[in-house]
JSON list of C-alpha atoms and ligand atoms in Angstrom, two decimals:
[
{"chain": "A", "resi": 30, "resn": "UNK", "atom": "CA", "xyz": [-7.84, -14.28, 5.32]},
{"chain": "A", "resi": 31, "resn": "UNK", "atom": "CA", "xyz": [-4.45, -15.45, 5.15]},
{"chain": "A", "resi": 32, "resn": "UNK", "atom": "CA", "xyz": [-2.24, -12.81, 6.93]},
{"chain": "A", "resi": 33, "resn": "UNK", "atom": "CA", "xyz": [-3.45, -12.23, 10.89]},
{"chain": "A", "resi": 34, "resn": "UNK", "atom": "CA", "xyz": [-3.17, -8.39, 10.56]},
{"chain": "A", "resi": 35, "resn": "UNK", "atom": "CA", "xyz": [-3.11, -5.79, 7.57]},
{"chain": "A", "resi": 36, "resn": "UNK", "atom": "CA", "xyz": [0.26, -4.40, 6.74]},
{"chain": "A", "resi": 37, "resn": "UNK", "atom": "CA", "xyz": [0.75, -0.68, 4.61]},
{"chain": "A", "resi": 38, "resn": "UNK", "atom": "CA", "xyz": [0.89, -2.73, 1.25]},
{"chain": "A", "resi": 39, "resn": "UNK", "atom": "CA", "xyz": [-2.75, -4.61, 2.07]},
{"chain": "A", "resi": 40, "resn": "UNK", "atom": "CA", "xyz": [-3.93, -0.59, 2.44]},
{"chain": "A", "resi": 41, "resn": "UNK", "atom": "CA", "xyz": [-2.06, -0.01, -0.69]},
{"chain": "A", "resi": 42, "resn": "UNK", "atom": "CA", "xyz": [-3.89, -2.48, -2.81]},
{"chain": "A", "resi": 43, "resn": "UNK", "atom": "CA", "xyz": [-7.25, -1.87, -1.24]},
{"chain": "A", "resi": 44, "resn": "UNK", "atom": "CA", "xyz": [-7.27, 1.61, -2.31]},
{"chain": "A", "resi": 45, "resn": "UNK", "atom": "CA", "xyz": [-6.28, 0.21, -5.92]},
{"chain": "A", "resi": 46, "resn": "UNK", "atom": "CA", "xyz": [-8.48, -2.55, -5.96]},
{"chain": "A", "resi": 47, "resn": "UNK", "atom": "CA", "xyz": [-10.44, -4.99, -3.87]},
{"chain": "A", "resi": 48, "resn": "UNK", "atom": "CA", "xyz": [-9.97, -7.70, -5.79]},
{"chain": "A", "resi": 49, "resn": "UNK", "atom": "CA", "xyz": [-6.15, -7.06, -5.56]},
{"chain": "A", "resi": 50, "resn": "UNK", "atom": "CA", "xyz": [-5.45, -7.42, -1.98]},
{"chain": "A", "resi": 51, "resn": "UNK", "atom": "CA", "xyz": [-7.47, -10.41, -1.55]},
{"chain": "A", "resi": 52, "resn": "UNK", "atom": "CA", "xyz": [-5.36, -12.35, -4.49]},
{"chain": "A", "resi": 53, "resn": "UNK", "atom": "CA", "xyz": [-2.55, -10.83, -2.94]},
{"chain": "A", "resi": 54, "resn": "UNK", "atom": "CA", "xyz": [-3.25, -12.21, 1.12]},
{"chain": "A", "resi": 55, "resn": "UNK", "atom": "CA", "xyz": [-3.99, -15.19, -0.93]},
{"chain": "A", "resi": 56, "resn": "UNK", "atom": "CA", "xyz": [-0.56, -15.65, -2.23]},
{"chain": "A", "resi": 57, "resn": "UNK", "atom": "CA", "xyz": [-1.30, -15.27, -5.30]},
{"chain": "A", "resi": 58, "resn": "UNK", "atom": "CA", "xyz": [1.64, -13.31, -6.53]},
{"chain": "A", "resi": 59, "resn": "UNK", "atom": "CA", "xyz": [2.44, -12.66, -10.51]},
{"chain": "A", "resi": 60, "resn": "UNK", "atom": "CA", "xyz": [6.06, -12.09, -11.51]},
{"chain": "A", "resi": 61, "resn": "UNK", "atom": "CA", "xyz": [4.96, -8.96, -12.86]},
{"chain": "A", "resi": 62, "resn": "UNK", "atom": "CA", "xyz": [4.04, -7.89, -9.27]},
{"chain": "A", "resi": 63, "resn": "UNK", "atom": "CA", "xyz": [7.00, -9.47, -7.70]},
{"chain": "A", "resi": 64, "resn": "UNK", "atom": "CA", "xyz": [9.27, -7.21, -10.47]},
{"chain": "A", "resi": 65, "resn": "UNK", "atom": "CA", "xyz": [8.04, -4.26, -9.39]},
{"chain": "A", "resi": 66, "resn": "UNK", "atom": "CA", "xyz": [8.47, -5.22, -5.48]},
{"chain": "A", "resi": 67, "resn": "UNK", "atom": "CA", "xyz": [12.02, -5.73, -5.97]},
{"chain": "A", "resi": 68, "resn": "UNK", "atom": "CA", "xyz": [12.31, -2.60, -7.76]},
{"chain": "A", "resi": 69, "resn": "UNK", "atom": "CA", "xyz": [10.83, -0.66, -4.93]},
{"chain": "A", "resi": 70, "resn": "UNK", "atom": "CA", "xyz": [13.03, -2.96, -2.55]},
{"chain": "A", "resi": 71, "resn": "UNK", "atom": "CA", "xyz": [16.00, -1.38, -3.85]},
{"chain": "A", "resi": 72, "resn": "UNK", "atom": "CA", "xyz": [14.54, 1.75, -3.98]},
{"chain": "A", "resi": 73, "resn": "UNK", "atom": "CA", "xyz": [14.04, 1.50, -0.55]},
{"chain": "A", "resi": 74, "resn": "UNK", "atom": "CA", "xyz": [17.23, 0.60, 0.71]},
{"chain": "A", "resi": 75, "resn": "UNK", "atom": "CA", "xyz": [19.02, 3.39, -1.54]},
{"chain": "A", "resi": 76, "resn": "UNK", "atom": "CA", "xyz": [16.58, 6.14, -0.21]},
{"chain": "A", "resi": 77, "resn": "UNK", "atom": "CA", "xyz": [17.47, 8.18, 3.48]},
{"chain": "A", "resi": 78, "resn": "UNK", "atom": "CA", "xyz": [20.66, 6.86, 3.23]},
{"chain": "A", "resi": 79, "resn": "UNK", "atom": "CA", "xyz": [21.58, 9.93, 5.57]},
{"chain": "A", "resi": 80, "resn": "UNK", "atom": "CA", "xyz": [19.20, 8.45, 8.07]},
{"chain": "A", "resi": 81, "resn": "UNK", "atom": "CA", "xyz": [19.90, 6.40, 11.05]},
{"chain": "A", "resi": 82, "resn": "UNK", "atom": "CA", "xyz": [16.68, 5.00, 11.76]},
{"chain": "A", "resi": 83, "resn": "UNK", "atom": "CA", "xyz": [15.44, 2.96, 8.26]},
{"chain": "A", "resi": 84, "resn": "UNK", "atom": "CA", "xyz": [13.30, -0.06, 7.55]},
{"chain": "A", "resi": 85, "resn": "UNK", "atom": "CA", "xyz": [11.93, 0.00, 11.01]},
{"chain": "A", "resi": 86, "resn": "UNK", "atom": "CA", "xyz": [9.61, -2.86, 12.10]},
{"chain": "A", "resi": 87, "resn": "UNK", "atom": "CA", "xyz": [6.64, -2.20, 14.36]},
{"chain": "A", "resi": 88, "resn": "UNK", "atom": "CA", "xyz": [5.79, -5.18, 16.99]},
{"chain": "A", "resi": 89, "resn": "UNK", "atom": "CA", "xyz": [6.45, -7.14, 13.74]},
{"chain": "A", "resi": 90, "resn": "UNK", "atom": "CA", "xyz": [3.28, -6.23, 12.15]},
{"chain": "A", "resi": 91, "resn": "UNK", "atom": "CA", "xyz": [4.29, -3.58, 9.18]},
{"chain": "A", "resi": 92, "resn": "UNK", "atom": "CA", "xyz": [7.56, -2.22, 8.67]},
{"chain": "A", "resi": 93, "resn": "UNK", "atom": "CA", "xyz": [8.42, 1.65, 7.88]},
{"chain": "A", "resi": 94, "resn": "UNK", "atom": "CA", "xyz": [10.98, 2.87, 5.63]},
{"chain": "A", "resi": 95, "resn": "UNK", "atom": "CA", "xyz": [12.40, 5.79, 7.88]},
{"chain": "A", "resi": 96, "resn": "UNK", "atom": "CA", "xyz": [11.53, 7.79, 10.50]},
{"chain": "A", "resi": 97, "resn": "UNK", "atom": "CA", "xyz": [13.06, 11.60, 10.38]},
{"chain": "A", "resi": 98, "resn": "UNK", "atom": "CA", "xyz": [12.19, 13.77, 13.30]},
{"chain": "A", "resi": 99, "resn": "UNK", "atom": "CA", "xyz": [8.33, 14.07, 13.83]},
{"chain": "A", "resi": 100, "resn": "UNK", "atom": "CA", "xyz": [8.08, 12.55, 9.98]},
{"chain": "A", "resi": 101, "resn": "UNK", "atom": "CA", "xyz": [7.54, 8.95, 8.66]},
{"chain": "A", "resi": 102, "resn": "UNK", "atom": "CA", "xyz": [8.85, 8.88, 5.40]},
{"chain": "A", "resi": 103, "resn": "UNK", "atom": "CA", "xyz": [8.44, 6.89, 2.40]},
{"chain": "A", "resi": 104, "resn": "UNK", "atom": "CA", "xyz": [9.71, 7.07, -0.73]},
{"chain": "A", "resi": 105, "resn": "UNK", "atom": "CA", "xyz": [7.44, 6.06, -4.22]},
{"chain": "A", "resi": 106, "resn": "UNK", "atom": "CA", "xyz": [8.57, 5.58, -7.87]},
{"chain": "A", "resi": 107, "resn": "UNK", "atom": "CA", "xyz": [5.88, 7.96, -9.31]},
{"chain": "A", "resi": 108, "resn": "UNK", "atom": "CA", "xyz": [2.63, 9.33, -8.36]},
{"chain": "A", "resi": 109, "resn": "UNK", "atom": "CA", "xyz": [0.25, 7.38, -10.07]},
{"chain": "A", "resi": 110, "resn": "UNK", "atom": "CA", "xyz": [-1.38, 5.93, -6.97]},
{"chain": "A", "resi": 111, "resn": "UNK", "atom": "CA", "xyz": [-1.33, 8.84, -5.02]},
{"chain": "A", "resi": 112, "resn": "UNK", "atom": "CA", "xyz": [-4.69, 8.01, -3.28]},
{"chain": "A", "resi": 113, "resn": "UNK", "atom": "CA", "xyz": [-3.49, 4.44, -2.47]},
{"chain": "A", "resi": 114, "resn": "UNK", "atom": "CA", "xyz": [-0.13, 6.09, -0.69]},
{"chain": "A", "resi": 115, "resn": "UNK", "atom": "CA", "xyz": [-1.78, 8.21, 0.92]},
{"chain": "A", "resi": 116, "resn": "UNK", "atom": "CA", "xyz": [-3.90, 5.46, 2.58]},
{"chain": "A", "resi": 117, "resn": "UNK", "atom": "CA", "xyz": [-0.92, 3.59, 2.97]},
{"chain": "A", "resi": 118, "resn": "UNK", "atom": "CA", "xyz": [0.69, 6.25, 4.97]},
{"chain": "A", "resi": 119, "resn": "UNK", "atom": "CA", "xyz": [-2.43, 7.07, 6.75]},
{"chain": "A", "resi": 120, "resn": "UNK", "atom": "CA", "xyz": [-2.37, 3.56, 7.95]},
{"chain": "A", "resi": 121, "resn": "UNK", "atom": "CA", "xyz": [1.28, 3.94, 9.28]},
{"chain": "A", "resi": 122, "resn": "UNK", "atom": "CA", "xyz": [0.37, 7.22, 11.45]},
{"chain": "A", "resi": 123, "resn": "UNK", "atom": "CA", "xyz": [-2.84, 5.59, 12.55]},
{"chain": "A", "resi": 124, "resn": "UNK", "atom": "CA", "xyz": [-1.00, 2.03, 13.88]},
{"chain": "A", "resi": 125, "resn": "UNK", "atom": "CA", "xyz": [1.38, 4.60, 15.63]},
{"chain": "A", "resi": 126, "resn": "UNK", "atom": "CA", "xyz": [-1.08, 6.60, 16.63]},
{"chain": "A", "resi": 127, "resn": "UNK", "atom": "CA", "xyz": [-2.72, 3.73, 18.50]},
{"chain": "A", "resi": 128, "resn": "UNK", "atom": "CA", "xyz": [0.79, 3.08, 20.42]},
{"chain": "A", "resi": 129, "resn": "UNK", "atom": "CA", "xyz": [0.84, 6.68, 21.64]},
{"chain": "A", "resi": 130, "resn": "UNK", "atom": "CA", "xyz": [3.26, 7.76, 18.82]},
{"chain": "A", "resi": 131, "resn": "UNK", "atom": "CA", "xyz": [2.60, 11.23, 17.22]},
{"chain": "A", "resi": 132, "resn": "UNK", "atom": "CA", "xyz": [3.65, 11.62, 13.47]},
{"chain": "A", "resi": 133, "resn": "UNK", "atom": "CA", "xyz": [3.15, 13.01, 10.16]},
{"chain": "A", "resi": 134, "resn": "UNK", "atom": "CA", "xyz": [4.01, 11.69, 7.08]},
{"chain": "A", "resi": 135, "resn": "UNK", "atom": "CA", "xyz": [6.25, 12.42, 4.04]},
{"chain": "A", "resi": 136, "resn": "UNK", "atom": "CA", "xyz": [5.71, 10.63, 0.39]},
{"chain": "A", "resi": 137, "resn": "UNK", "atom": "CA", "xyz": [8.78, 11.63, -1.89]},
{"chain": "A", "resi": 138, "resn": "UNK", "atom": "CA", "xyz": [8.09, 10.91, -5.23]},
{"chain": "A", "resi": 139, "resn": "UNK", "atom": "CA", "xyz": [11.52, 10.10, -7.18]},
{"chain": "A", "resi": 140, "resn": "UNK", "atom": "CA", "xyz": [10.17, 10.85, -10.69]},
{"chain": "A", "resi": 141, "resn": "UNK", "atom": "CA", "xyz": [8.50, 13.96, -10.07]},
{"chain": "A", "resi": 142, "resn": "UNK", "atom": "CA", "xyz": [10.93, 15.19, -7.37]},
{"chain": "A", "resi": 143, "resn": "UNK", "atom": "CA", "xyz": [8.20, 16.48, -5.60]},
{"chain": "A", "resi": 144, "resn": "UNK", "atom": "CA", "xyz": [7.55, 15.46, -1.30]},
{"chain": "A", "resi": 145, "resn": "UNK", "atom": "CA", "xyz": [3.49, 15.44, -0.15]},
{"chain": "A", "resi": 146, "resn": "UNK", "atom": "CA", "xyz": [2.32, 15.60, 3.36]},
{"chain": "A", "resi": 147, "resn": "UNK", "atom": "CA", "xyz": [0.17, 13.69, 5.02]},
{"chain": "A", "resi": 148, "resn": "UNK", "atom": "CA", "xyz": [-1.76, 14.54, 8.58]},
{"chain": "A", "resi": 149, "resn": "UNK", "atom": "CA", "xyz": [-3.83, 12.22, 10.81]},
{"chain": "A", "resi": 150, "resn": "UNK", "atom": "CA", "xyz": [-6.22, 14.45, 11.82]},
{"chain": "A", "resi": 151, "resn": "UNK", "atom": "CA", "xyz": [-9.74, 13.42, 12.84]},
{"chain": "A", "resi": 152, "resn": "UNK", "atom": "CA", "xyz": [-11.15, 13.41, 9.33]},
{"chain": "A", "resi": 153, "resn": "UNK", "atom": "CA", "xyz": [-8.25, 11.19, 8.52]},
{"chain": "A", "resi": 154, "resn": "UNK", "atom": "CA", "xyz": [-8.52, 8.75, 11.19]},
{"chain": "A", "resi": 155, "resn": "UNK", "atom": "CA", "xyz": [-11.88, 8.50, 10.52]},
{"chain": "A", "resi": 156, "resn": "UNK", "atom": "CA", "xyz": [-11.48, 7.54, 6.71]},
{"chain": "A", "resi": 157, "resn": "UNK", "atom": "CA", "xyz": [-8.68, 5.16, 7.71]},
{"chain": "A", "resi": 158, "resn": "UNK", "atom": "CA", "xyz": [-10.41, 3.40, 10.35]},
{"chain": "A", "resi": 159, "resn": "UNK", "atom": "CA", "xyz": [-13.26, 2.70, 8.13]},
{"chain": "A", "resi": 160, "resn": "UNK", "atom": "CA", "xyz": [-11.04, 1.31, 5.14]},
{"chain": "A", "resi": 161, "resn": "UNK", "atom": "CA", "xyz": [-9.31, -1.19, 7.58]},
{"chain": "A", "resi": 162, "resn": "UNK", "atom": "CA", "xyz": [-12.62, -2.45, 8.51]},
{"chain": "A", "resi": 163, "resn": "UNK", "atom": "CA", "xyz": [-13.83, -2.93, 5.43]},
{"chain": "A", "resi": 164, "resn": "UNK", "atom": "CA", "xyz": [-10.77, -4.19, 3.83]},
{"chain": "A", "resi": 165, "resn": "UNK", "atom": "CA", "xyz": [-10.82, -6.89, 6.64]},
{"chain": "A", "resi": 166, "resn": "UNK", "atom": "CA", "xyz": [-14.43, -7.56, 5.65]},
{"chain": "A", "resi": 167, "resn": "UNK", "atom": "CA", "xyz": [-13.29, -7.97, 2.05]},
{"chain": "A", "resi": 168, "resn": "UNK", "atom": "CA", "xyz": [-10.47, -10.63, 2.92]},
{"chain": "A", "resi": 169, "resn": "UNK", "atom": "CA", "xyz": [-13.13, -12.80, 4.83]},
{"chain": "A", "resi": 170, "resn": "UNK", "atom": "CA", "xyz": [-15.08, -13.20, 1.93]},
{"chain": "A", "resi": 171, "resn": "UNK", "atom": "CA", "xyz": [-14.37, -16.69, 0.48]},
{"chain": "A", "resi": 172, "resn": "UNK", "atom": "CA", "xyz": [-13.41, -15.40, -3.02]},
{"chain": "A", "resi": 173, "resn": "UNK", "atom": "CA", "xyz": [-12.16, -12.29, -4.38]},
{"chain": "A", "resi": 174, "resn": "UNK", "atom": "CA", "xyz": [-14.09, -9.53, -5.71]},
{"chain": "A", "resi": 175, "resn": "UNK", "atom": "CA", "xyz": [-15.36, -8.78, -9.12]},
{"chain": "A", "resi": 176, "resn": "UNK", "atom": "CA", "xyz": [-13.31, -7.64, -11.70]},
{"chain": "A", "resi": 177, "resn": "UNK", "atom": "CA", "xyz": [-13.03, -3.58, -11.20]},
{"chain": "A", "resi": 178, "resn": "UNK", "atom": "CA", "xyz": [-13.01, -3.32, -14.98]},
{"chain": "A", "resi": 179, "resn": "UNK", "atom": "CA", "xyz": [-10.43, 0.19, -14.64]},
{"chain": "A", "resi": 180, "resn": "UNK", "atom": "CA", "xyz": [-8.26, 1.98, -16.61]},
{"chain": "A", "resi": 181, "resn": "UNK", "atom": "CA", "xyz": [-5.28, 0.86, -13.79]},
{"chain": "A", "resi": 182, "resn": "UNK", "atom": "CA", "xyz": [-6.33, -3.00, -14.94]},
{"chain": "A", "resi": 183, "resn": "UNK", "atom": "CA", "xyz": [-3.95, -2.59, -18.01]},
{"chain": "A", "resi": 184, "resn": "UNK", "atom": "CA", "xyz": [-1.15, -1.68, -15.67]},
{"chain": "A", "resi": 185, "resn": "UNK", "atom": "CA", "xyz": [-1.69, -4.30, -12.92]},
{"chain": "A", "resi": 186, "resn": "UNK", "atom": "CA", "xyz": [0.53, -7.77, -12.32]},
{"chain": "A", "resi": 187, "resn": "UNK", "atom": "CA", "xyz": [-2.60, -9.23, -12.09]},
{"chain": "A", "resi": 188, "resn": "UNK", "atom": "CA", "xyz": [-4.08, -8.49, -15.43]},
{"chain": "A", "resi": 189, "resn": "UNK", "atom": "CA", "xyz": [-3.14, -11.69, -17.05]},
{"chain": "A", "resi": 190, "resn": "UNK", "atom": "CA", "xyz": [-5.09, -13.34, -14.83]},
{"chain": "A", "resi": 191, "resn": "UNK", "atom": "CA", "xyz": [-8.55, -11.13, -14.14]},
{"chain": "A", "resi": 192, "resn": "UNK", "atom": "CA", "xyz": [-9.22, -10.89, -17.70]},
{"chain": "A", "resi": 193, "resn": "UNK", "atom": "CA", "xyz": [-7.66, -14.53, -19.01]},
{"chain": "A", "resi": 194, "resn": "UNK", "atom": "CA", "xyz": [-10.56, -16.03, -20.43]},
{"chain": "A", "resi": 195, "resn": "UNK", "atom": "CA", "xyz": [-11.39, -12.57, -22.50]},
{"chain": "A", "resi": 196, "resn": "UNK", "atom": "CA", "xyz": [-7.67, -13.37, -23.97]},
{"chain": "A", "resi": 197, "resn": "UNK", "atom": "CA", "xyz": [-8.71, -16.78, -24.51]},
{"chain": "A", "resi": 198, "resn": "UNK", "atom": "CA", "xyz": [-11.52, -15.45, -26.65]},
{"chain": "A", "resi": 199, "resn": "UNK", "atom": "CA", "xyz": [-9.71, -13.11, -28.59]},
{"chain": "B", "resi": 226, "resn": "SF4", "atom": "S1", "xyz": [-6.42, -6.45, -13.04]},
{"chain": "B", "resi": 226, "resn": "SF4", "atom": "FE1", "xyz": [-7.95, -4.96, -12.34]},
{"chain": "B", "resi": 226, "resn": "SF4", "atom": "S2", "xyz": [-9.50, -6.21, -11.33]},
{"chain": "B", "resi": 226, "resn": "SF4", "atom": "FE2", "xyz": [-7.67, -7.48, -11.49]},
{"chain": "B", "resi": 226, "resn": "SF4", "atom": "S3", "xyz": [-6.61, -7.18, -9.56]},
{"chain": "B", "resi": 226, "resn": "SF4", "atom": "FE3", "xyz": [-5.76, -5.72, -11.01]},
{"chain": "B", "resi": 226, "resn": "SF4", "atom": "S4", "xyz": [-6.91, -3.86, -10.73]},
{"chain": "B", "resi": 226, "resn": "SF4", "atom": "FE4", "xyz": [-8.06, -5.50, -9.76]}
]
């Protein structure tokens, strides 16, 4: 493992793929990939513009894009991963959690103009204390895992180079 502790976007990619976040902590990064980080860079900085307290780092281990009363707020292109923000958000109210901070959690999706809560409740905790440890079992491994073979493939940065020798044969 590369990075010494997950951040939200290792969480993010876990809940996509396993095979994802390990190419990813191992810096392998497409342009593809880094495209669409800029794109939700500058989404970013646009968003909560009417809010004081953005892009806020925590003991310089994961960053949040704005806090907003008892809310943590962050702000998505579309919900197509809703499952993988989720987790991602889950894993920004748990890391508070653990430093005595009580929140909740807002995901604004610009495209659909709709806003989805999220709760750490027990249940919640629970799930996202088990996908931590297992994503940090999954980035020990010495090589990534198998090819999840998924509808999402087709849309990842990382296509290209999961299924590059099935190009090669076609
Ligand atoms: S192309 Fe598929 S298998 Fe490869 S990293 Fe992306 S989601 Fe995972």
């Amino acid at each position: 493992m590369n990075a010494q502790v997950l951040s939200g976007i290792y969480m993010h990619y876990y809940s996509v793929c396993q095979r994802k976040m390990w190419l990813y902590d191992r810096g392998i990064t497409m342009e593809q990939e880094s495209d669409r980080v800029l794109e939700g860079k500058i989404l970013h900085e646009n968003a909560y513009n009417w809010l004081s307290q953005k892009e806020i780092m925590i003991d310089n281990a994961f960053k949040l894009d704005a806090i907003d009363g008892d809310y943590v707020r962050e702000v998505k292109i579309s919900s197509k991963l809703t499952k993988a923000d989720y987790m991602q958000m889950l894993f920004y109210l748990y890391q508070l959690d653990l430093r005595g901070i009580k929140k909740k959690g807002l995901i604004s999706y610009t495209k659909e103009r709709k806003t989805e809560e999220v709760v750490l409740n027990e249940v919640a905790k629970k799930k996202i204390k088990t996908a931590i440890a297992k994503a940090y079992k999954v980035l020990d491994k010495p090589t990534p895992s198998p090819i999840s073979n998924m509808p999402y493939c087709k849309k990842c940065a990382y296509y290209a180079f999961c299924y590059a020798s099935e190009e090669e044969e076609e």
